[in-house]
Coordinates of C-alpha atoms in Angstrom, one line a residue:
X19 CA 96.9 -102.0 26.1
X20 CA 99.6 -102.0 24.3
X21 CA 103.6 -103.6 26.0
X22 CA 106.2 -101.1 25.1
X23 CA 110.2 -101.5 25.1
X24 CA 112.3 -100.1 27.8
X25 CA 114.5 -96.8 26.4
X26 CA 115.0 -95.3 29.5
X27 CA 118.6 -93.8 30.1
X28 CA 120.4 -95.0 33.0
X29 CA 122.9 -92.7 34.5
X30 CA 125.9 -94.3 32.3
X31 CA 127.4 -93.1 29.2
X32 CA 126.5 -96.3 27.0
X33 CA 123.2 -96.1 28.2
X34 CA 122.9 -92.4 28.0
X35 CA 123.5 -92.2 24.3
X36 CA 119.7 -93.4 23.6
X37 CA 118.2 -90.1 25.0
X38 CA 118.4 -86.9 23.1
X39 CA 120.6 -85.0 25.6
X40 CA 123.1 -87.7 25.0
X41 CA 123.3 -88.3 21.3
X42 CA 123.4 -84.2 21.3
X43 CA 126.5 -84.8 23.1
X44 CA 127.7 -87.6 21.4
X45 CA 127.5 -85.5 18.2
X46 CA 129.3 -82.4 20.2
X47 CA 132.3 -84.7 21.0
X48 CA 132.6 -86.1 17.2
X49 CA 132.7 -82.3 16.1
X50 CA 134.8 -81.7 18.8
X51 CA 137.1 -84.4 17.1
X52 CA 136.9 -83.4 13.9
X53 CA 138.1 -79.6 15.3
X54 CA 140.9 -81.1 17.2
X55 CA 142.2 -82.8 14.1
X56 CA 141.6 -80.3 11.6
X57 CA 143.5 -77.6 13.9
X58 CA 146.4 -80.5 14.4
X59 CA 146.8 -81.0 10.5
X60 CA 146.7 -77.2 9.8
X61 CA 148.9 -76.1 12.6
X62 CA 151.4 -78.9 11.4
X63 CA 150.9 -78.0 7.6
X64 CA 151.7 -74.5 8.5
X65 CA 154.8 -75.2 9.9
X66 CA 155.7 -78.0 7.3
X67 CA 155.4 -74.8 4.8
X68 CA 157.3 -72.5 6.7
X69 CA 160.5 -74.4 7.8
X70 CA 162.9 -74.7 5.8
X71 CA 165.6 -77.2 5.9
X72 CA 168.0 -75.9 3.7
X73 CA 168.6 -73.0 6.3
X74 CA 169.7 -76.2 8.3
X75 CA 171.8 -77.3 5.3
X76 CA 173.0 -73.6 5.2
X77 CA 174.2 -74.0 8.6
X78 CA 175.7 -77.4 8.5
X79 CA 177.6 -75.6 5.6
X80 CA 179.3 -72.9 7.3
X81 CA 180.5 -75.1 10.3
X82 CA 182.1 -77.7 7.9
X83 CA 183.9 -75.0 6.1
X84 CA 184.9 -73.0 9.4
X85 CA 186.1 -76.4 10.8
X86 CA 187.8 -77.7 7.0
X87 CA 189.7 -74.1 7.0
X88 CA 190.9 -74.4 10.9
X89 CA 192.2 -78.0 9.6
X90 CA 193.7 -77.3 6.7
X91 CA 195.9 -74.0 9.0
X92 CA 196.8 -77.4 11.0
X93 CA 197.8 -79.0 8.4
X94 CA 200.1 -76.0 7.0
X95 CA 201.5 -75.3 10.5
X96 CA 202.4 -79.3 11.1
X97 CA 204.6 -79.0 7.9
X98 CA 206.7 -76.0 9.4
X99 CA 204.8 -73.3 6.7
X100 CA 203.1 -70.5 8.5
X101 CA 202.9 -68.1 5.2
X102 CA 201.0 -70.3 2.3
X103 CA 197.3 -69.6 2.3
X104 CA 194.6 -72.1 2.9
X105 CA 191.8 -71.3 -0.2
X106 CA 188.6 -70.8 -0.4
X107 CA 186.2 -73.9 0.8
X108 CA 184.4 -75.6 -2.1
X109 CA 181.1 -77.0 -1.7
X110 CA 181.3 -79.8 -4.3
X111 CA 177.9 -81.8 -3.7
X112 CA 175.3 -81.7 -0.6
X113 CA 177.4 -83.0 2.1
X114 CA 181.1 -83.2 0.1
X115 CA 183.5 -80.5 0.4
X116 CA 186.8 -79.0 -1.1
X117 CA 189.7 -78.4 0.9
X118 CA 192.9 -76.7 -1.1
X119 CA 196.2 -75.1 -1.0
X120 CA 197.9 -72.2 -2.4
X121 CA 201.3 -74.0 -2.6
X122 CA 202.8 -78.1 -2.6
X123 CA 202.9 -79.8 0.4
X124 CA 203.5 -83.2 1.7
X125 CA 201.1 -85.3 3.1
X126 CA 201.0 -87.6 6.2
X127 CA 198.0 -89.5 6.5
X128 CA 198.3 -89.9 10.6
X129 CA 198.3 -85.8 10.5
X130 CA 195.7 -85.8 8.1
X131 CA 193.7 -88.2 10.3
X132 CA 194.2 -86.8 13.4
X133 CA 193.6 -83.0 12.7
X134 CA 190.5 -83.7 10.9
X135 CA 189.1 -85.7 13.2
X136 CA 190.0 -83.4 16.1
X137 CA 188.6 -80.3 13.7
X138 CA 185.4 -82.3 13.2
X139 CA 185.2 -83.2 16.9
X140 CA 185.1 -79.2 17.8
X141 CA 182.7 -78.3 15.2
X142 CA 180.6 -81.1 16.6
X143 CA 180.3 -82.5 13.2
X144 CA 179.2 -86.2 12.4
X145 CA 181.5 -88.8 13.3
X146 CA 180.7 -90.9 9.6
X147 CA 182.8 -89.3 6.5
X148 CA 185.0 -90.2 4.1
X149 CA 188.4 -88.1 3.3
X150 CA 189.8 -88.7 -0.4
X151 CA 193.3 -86.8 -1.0
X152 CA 193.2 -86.1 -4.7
X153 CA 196.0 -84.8 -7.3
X154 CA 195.4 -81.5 -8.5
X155 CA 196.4 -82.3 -11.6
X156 CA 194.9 -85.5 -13.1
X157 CA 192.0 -86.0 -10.2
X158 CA 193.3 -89.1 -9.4
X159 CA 193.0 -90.2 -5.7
X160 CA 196.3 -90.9 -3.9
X161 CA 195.4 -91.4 -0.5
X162 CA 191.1 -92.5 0.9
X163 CA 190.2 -93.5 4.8
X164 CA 186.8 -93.4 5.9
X165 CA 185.4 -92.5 9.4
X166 CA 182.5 -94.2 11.5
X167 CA 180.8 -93.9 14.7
X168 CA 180.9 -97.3 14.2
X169 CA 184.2 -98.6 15.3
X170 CA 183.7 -101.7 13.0
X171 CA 183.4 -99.5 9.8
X172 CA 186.9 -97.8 10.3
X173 CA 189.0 -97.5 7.4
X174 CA 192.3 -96.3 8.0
X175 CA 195.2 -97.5 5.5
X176 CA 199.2 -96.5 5.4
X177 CA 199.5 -94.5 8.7
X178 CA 202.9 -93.5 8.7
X179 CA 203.9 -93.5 5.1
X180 CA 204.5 -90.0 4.0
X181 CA 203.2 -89.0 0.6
X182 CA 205.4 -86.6 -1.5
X183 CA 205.4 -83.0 -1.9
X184 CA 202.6 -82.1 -4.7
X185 CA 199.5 -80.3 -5.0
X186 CA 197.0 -82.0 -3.4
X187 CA 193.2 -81.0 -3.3
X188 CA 191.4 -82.9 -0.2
X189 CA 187.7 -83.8 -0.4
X190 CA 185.4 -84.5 2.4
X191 CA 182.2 -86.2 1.8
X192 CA 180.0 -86.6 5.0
X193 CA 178.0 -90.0 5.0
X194 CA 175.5 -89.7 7.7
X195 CA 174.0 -86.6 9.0
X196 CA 171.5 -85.8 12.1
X197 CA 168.2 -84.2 10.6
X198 CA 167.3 -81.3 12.7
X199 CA 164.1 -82.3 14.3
X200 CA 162.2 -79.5 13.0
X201 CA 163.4 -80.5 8.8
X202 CA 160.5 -80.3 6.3
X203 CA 160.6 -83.7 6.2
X204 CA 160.0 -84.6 9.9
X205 CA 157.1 -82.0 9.6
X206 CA 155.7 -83.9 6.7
X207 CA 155.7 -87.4 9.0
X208 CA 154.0 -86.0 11.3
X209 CA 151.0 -84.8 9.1
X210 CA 150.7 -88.2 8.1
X211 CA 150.7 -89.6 11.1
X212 CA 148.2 -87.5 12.3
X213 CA 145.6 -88.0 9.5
X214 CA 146.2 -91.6 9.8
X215 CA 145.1 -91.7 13.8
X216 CA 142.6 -89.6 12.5
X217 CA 141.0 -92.3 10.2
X218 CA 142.0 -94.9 12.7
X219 CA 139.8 -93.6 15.1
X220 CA 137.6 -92.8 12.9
X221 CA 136.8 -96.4 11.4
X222 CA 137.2 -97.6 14.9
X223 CA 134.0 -95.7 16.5
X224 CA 132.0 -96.6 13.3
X225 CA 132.6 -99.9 14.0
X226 CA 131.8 -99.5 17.8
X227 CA 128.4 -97.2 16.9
X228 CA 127.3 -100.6 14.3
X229 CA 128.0 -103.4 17.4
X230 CA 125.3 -103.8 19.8
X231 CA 125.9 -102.9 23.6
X232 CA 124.8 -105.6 25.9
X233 CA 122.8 -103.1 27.5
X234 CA 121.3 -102.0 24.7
X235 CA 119.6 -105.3 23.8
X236 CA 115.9 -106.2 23.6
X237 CA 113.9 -105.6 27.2
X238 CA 110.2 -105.5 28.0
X239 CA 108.5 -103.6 30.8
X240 CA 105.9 -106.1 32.2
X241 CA 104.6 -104.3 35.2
X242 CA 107.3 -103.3 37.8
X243 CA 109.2 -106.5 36.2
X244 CA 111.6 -106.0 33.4
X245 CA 111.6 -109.1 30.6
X246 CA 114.6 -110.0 28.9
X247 CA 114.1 -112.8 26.1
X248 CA 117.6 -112.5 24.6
X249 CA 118.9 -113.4 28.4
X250 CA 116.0 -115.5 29.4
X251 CA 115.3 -113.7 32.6
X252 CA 113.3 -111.5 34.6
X253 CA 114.5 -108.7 36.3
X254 CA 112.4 -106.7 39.2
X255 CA 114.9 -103.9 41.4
X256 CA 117.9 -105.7 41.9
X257 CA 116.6 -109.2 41.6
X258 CA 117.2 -111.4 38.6
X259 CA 114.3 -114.4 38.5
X260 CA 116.2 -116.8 35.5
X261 CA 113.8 -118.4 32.9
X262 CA 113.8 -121.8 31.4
X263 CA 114.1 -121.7 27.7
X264 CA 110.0 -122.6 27.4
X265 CA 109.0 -120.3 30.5
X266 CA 110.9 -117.4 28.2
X267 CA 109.5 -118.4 24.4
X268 CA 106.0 -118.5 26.5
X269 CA 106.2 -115.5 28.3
X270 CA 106.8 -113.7 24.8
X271 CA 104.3 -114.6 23.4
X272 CA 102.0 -113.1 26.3
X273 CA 103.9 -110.6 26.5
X274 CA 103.3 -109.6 22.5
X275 CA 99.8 -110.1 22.8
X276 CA 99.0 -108.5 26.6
X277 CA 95.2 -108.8 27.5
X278 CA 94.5 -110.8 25.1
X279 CA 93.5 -114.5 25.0
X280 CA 96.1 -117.1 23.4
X281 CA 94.1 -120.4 22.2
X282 CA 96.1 -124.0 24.0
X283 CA 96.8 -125.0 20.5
X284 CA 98.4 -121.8 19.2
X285 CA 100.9 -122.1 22.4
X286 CA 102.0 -125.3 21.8
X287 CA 102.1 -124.9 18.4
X288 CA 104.7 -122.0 18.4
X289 CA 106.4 -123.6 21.3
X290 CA 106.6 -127.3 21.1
X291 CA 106.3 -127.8 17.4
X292 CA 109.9 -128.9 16.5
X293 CA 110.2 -130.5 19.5
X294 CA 108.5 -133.6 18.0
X295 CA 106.8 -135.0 21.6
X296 CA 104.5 -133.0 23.4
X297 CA 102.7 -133.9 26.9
X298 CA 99.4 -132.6 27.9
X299 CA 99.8 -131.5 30.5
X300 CA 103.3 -129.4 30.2
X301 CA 101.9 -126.1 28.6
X302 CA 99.9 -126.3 32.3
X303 CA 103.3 -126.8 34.0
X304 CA 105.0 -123.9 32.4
X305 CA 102.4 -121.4 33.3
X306 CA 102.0 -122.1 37.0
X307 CA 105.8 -121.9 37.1
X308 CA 105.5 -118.0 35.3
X309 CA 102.6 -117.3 37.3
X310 CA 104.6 -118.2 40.7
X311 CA 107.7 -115.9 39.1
X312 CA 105.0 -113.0 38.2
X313 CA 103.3 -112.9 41.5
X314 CA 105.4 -110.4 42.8
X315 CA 103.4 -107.4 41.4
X316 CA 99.6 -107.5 41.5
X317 CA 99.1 -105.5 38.4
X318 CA 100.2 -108.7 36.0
X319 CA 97.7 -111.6 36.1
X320 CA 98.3 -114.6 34.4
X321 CA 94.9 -116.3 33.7
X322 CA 93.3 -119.6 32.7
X323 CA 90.6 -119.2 30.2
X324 CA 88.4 -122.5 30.8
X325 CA 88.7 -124.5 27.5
X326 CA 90.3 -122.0 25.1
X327 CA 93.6 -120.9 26.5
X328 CA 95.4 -118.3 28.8
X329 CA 95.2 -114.4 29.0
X330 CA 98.2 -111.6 30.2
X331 CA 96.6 -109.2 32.2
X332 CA 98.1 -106.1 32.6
X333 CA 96.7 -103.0 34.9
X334 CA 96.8 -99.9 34.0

């Protein structure tokens, strides 16, 4: 008769993966992964396709222009002129903008400032831009500040020097903006993020599948005993009988070749060997200490064999 390993499934998931319900259900749950990942890259991919961010830009657009137009009224109005027209609002560059007259005027940077910033403010525009009040005539720039939401970064020079009456063309370039959370390319982050947990977790339960469970390690059914060798014990319902590194090397060898007589010299061959000193009468030892830790179950009998060795007997 033949001593065959333990498989049995105990009611616990690591365990239950070794029967053929379980591993059908460990395969279920991987596919079920692979759907709920697929559907999150597709469903993200989808929408990465379909938004569009320069309807955001489109947007942003029309509120700088409604706000640069109510400004520039301001800015007409401060200088006692309630008839010149305020012309069309030039989109020079994404983010910079035109702002220009239909007549001279003067300029006073702390107006300027101020009307902008309260224009801006309304629109609920960003706080960073810079302002650069340029001559129509030879582009050059006769008046720059720049705006922060970082108090540090201010620029502000000449408040309260009044530039002269001239035509004067004033750009706007916006230095920061707030994405809209839905922009292609916060779409596009988020399918990579997702395929990258996807691999993560992928590599991850490889490596788990490759590593041996504790539980999962070598066990022997010897009766109504269970024999460990890895952990050098026995183990019989709840009880755990612990085993000497010989008792255990001896016991596996019995326990690889049940009912069947082991010669004295092939036992301590294979178990004292490398040991260099051997004493007569401590294979003898050894086996009347496994027999003791065996006699719970009458079915096992550990037997002498009068001059050629010992003998594992196991009832059917």
């Amino acid at each position: 008769m033949k001593v065959k390993m333990s498989k049995k499934c105990k009611r616990s998931v690591n365990d239950c993966k070794k029967s053929l319900n379980c591993m059908f259900f460990t395969r279920l749950m991987s596919k079920k992964k692979v759907y709920i990942y697929g559907s999150l890259v597709l469903i993200t991919f989808f929408f990465w396709l379909i938004s569009d961010s320069r309807a955001n830009d489109g947007e942003f657009s029309e509120r700088v222009k409604v706000s640069l137009r109510e400004a520039g009224n301001q800015l007409l109005l401060a200088n006692q002129d309630s008839t010149s027209l305020v012309l069309p609002i030039v989109e020079l560059g994404k983010g910079k903008y035109e702002l220009s007259f239909q007549d001279q005027l003067p300029m006073e940077p702390s107006h300027l400032v101020a009307i902008l910033k309260e224009s801006f403010q309304k629109s609920e525009l960003p706080d960073d831009y810079r302002v650069e009040v340029v001559h129509c005539k030879d582009e050059e720039v006769a008046y720059s500040y720049e705006m922060s939401s970082n108090l540090e970064n201010v620029i502000i020079p000449c408040i309260g020097r009044t530039m002269p009456i001239s035509c004067y063309e004033i750009d706007v370039k916006f230095t920061k903006r707030t994405a809209s959370f839905f922009s292609k390319q916060v779409f596009l982050y988020l399918l990579i993020f997702i395929v990258v947990i996807a691999l993560l977790d992928f590599v991850l339960n490889t490596r788990k599948q490759e590593q041996p469970d504790s539980d999962e390690k070598e066990k022997y059914v010897i009766g109504s005993f269970y024999f460990f060798p890895e952990q050098n014990k026995l183990v019989k319902a709840a009880a755990e009988i612990s085993l000497s590194k010989k008792e255990c090397e001896l016991l596996a060898i019995f326990v690889s070749n049940p009912n069947q007589i082991i010669k004295r010299d092939e036992l301590t061959k294979k178990v004292w060997e490398d040991n260099g000193v051997f004493v007569g009468r401590s294979l003898d030892t050894y086996v009347s200490k496994l027999r003791k830790k065996l006699k719970g179950d009458d079915s096992i009998k550990l037997s002498n064999v009068h001059g050629v060795g010992y003998k594992l007997e196991i009832k059917d």
